[in-house]
PDB file of C-alpha atoms in Angstrom:
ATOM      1  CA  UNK A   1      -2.110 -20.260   6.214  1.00 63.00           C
ATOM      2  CA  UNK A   2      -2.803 -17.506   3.584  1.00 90.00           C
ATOM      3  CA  UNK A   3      -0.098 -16.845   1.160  1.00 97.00           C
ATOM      4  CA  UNK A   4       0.841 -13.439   0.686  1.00 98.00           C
ATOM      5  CA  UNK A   5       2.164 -11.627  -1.716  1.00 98.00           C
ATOM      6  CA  UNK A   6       3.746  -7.944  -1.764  1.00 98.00           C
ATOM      7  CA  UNK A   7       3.159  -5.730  -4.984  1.00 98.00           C
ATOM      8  CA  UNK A   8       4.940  -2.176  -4.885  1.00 98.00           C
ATOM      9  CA  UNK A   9       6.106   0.891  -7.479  1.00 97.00           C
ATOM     10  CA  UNK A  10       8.652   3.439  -6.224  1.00 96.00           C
ATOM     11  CA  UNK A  11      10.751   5.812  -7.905  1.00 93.00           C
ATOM     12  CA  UNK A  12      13.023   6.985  -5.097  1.00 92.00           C
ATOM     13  CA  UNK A  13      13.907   4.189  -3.045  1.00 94.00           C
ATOM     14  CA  UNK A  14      11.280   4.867  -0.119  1.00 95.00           C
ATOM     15  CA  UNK A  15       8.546   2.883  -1.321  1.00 97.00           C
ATOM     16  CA  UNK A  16      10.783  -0.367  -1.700  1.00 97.00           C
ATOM     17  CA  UNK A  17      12.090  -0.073   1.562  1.00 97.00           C
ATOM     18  CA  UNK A  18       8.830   0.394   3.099  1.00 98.00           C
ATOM     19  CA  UNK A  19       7.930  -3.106   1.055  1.00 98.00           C
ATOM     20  CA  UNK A  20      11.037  -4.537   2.706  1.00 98.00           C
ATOM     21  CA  UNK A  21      10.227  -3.447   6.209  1.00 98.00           C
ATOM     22  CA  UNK A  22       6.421  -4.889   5.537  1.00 98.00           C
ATOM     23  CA  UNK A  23       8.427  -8.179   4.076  1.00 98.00           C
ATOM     24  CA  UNK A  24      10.232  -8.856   7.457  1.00 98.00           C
ATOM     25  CA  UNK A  25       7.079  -7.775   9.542  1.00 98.00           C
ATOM     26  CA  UNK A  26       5.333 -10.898   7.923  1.00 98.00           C
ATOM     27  CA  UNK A  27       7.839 -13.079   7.238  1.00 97.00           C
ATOM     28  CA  UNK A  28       8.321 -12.904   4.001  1.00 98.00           C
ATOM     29  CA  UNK A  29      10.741 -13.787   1.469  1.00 97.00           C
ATOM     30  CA  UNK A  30      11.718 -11.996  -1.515  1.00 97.00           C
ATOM     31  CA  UNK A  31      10.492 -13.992  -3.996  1.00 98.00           C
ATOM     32  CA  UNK A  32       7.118 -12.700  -2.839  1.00 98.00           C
ATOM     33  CA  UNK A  33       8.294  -9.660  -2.974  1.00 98.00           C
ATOM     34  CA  UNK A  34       7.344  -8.007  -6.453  1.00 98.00           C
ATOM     35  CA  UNK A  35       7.927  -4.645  -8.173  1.00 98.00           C
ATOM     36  CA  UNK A  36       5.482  -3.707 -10.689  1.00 98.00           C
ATOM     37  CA  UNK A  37       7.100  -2.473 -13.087  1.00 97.00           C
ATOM     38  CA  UNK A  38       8.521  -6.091 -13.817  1.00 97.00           C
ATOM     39  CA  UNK A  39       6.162  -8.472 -13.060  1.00 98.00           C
ATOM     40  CA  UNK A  40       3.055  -9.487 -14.796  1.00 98.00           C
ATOM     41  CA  UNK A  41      -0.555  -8.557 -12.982  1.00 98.00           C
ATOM     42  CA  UNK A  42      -1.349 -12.504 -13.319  1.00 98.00           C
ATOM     43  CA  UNK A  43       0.992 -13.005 -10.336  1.00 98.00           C
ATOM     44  CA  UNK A  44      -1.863 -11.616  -8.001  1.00 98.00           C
ATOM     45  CA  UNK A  45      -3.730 -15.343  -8.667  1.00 98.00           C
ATOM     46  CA  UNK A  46      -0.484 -16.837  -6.947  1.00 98.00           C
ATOM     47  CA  UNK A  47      -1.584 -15.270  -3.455  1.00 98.00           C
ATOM     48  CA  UNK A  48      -4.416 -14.910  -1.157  1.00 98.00           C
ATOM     49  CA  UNK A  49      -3.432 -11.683   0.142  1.00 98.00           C
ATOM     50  CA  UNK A  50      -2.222  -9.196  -1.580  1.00 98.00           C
ATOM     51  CA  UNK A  51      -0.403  -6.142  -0.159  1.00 98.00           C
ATOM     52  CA  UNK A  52      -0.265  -3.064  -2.380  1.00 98.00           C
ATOM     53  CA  UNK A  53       2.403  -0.415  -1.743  1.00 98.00           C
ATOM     54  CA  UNK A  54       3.074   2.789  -3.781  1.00 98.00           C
ATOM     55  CA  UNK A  55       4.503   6.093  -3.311  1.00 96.00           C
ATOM     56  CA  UNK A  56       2.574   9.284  -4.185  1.00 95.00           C
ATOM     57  CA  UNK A  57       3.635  12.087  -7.082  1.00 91.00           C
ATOM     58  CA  UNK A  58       2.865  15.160  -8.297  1.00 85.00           C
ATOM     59  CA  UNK A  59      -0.906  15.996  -6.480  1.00 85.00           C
ATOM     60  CA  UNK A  60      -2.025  13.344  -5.559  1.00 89.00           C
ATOM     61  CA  UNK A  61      -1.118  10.882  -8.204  1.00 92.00           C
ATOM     62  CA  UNK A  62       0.060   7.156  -8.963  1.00 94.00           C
ATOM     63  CA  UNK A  63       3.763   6.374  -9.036  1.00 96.00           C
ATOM     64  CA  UNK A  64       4.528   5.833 -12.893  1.00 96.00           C
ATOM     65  CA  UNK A  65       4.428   1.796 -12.439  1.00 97.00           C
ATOM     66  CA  UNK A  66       1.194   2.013 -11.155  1.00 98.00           C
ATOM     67  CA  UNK A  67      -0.139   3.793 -14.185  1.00 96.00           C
ATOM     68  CA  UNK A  68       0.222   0.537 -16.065  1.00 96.00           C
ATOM     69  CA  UNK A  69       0.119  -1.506 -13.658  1.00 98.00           C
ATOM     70  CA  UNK A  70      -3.252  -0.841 -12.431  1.00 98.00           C
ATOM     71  CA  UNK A  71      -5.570  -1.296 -15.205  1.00 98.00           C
ATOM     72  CA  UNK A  72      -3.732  -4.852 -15.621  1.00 98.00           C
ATOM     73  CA  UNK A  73      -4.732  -5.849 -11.877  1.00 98.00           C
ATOM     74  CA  UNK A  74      -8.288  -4.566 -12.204  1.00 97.00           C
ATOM     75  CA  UNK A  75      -8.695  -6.973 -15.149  1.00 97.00           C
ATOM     76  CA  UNK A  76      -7.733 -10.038 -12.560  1.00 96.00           C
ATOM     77  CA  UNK A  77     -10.244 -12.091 -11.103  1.00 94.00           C
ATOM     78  CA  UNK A  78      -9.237 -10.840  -7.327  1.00 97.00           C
ATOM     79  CA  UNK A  79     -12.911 -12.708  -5.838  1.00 97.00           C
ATOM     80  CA  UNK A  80     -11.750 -14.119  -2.475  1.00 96.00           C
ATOM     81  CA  UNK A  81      -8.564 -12.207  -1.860  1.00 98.00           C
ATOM     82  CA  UNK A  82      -8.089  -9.975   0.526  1.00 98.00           C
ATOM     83  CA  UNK A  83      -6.097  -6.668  -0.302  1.00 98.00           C
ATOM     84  CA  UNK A  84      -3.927  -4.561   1.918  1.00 98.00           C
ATOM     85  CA  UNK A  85      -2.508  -0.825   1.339  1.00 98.00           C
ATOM     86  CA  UNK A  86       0.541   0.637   2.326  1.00 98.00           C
ATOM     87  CA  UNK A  87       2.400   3.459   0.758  1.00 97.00           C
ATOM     88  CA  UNK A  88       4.877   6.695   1.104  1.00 96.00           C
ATOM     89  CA  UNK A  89       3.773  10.769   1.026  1.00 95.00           C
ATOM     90  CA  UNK A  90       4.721  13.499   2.109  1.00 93.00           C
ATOM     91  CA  UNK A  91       2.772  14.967   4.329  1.00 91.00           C
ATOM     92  CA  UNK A  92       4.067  18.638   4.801  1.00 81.00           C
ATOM     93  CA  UNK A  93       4.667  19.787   1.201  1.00 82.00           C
ATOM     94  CA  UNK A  94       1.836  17.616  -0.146  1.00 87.00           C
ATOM     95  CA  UNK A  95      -0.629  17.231   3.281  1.00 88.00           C
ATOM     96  CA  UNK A  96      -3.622  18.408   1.098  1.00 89.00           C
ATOM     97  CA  UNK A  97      -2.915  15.067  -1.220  1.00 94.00           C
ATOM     98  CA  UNK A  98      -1.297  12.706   1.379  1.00 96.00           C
ATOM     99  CA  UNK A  99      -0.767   8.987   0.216  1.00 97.00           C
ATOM    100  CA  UNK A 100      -3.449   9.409  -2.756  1.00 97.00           C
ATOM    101  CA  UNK A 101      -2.215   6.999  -4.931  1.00 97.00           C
ATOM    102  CA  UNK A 102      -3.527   4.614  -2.460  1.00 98.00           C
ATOM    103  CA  UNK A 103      -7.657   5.185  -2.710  1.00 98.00           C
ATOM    104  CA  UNK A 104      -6.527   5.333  -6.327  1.00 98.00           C
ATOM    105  CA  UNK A 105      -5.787   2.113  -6.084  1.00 98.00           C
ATOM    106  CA  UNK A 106      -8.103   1.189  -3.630  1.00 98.00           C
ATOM    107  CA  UNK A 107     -10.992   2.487  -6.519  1.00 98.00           C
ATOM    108  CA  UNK A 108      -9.501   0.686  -9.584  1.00 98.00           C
ATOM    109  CA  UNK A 109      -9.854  -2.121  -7.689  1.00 98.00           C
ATOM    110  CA  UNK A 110     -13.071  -1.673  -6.128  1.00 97.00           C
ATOM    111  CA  UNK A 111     -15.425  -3.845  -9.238  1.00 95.00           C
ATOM    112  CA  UNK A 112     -12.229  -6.517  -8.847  1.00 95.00           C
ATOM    113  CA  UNK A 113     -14.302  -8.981  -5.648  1.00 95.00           C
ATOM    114  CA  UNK A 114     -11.286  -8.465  -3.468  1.00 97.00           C
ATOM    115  CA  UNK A 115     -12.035  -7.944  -0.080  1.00 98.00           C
ATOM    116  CA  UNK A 116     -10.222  -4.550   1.322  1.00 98.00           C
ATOM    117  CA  UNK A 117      -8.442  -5.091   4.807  1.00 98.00           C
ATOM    118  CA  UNK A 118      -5.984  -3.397   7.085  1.00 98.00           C
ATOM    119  CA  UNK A 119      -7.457   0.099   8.239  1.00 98.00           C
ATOM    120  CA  UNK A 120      -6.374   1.580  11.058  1.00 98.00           C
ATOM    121  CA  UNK A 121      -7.094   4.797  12.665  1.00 97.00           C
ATOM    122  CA  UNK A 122      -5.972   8.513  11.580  1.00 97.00           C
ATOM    123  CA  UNK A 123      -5.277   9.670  15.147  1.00 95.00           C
ATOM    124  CA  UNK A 124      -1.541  10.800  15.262  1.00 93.00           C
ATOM    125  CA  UNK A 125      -1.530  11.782  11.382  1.00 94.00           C
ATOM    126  CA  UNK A 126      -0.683  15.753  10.455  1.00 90.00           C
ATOM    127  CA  UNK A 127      -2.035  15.931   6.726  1.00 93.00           C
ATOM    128  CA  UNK A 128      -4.782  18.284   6.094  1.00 91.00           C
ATOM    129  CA  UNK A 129      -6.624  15.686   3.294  1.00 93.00           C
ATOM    130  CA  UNK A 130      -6.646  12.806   2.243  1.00 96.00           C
ATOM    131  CA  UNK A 131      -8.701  10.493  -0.264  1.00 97.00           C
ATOM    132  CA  UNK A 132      -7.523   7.523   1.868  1.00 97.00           C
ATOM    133  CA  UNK A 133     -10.136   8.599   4.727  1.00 96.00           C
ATOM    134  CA  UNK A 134     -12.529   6.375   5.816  1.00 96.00           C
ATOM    135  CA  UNK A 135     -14.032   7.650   8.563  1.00 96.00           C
ATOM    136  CA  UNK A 136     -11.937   7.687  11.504  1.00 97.00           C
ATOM    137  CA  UNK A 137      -9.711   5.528  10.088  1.00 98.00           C
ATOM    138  CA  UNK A 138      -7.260   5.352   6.944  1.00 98.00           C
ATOM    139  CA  UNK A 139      -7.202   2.818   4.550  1.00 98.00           C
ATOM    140  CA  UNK A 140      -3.817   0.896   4.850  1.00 98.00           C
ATOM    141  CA  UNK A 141      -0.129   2.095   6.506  1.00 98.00           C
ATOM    142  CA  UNK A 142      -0.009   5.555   5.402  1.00 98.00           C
ATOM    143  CA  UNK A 143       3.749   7.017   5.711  1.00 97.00           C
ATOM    144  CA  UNK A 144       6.084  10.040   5.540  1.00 95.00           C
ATOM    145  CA  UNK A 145       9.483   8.461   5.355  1.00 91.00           C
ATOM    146  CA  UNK A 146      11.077  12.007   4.864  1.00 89.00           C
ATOM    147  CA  UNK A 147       9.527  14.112   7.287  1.00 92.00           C
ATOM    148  CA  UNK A 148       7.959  11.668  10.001  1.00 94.00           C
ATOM    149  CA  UNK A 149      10.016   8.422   9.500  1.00 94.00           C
ATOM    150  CA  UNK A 150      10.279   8.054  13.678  1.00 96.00           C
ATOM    151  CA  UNK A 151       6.389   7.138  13.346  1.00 96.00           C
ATOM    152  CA  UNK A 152       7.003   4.221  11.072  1.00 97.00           C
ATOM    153  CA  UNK A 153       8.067   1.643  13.473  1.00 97.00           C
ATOM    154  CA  UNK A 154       4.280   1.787  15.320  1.00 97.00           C
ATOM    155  CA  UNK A 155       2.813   2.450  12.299  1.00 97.00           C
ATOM    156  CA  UNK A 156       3.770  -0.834  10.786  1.00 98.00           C
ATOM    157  CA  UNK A 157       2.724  -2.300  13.836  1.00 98.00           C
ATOM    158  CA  UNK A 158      -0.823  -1.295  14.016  1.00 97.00           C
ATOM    159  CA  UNK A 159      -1.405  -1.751  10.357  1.00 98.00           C
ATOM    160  CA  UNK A 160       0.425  -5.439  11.094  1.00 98.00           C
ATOM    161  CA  UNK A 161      -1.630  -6.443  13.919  1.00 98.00           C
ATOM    162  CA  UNK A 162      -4.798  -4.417  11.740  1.00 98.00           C
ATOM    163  CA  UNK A 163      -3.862  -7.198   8.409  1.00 98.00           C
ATOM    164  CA  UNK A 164      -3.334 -10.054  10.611  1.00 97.00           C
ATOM    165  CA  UNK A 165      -6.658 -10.540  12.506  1.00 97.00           C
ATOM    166  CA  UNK A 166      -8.233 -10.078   9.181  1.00 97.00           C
ATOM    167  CA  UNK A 167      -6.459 -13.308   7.577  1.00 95.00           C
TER     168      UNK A 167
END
């Protein structure tokens, strides 16, 4: 069985409880659970999968842990792991810039080895853009707690069921 480790930034609360709701949906526990801005990027070699959540500010851009987060990650040896997005926008005030922070994360990752997993398609999404596009799909569990947070339930699901037949 693959161990799996969550890895998330938020600044308003959303982002967290989108990792929680992603912790139950896998079973598990919180000491798997990690927020970057207090943990050290070397935790990543303690997994096999790693799911990366963040929150997206300003247009388009990383959630402040990220920003030094990131470049810490990028340095890991990630060959072999798999990697799995999931994150919070807004995708009414911001739906030219929905979930960016994510294919930001996806790209300073992309010279790491990991292998990227969990896609799953756009259809039901109202943003105008998005980096996280691939496609007809999106790159991880794109969601907008404040305006859309009825669509979370399913899309957890999919991006579940998406993650798990990739382990």
């Amino acid at each position: 069985m693959s161990k799996i480790g969550i890895f998330f930034g938020s600044t308003s609360g959303n982002t967290e409880e989108l990792a929680q709701q992603v912790a139950k949906a896998f079973d598990i526990d919180n000491a798997n659970v990690h927020n970057v801005d207090s943990v050290e990027a070397t935790e990543a070699q303690n997994y096999d999968v790693l799911l990366l959540g963040s929150s997206t500010w300003g247009v388009g851009d990383l959630q402040d842990d990220w920003e030094d987060f990131l470049p810490k990650l990028a340095k890991e040896d990630l060959n072999g792991k798999k990697v799995a997005f999931f994150g919070c926008g807004d995708s009414f005030g911001h739906s030219d810039t929905f979930c960016n922070s994510l294919a930001k994360i996806k790209e300073g990752l992309a010279d790491s080895g990991a292998t990227f997993i969990g896609a799953i398609s756009k259809e039901g999404y109202s943003y105008d853009e998005t980096e996280c596009e691939e496609g007809d799909n999106v790159i991880g569990l794109l969601t907008d707690i404040d305006n859309e947070e009825d669509k979370t339930p399913e899309r957890l699901e999919k991006w579940v069921t998406s993650v798990k037949a990739s382990l």
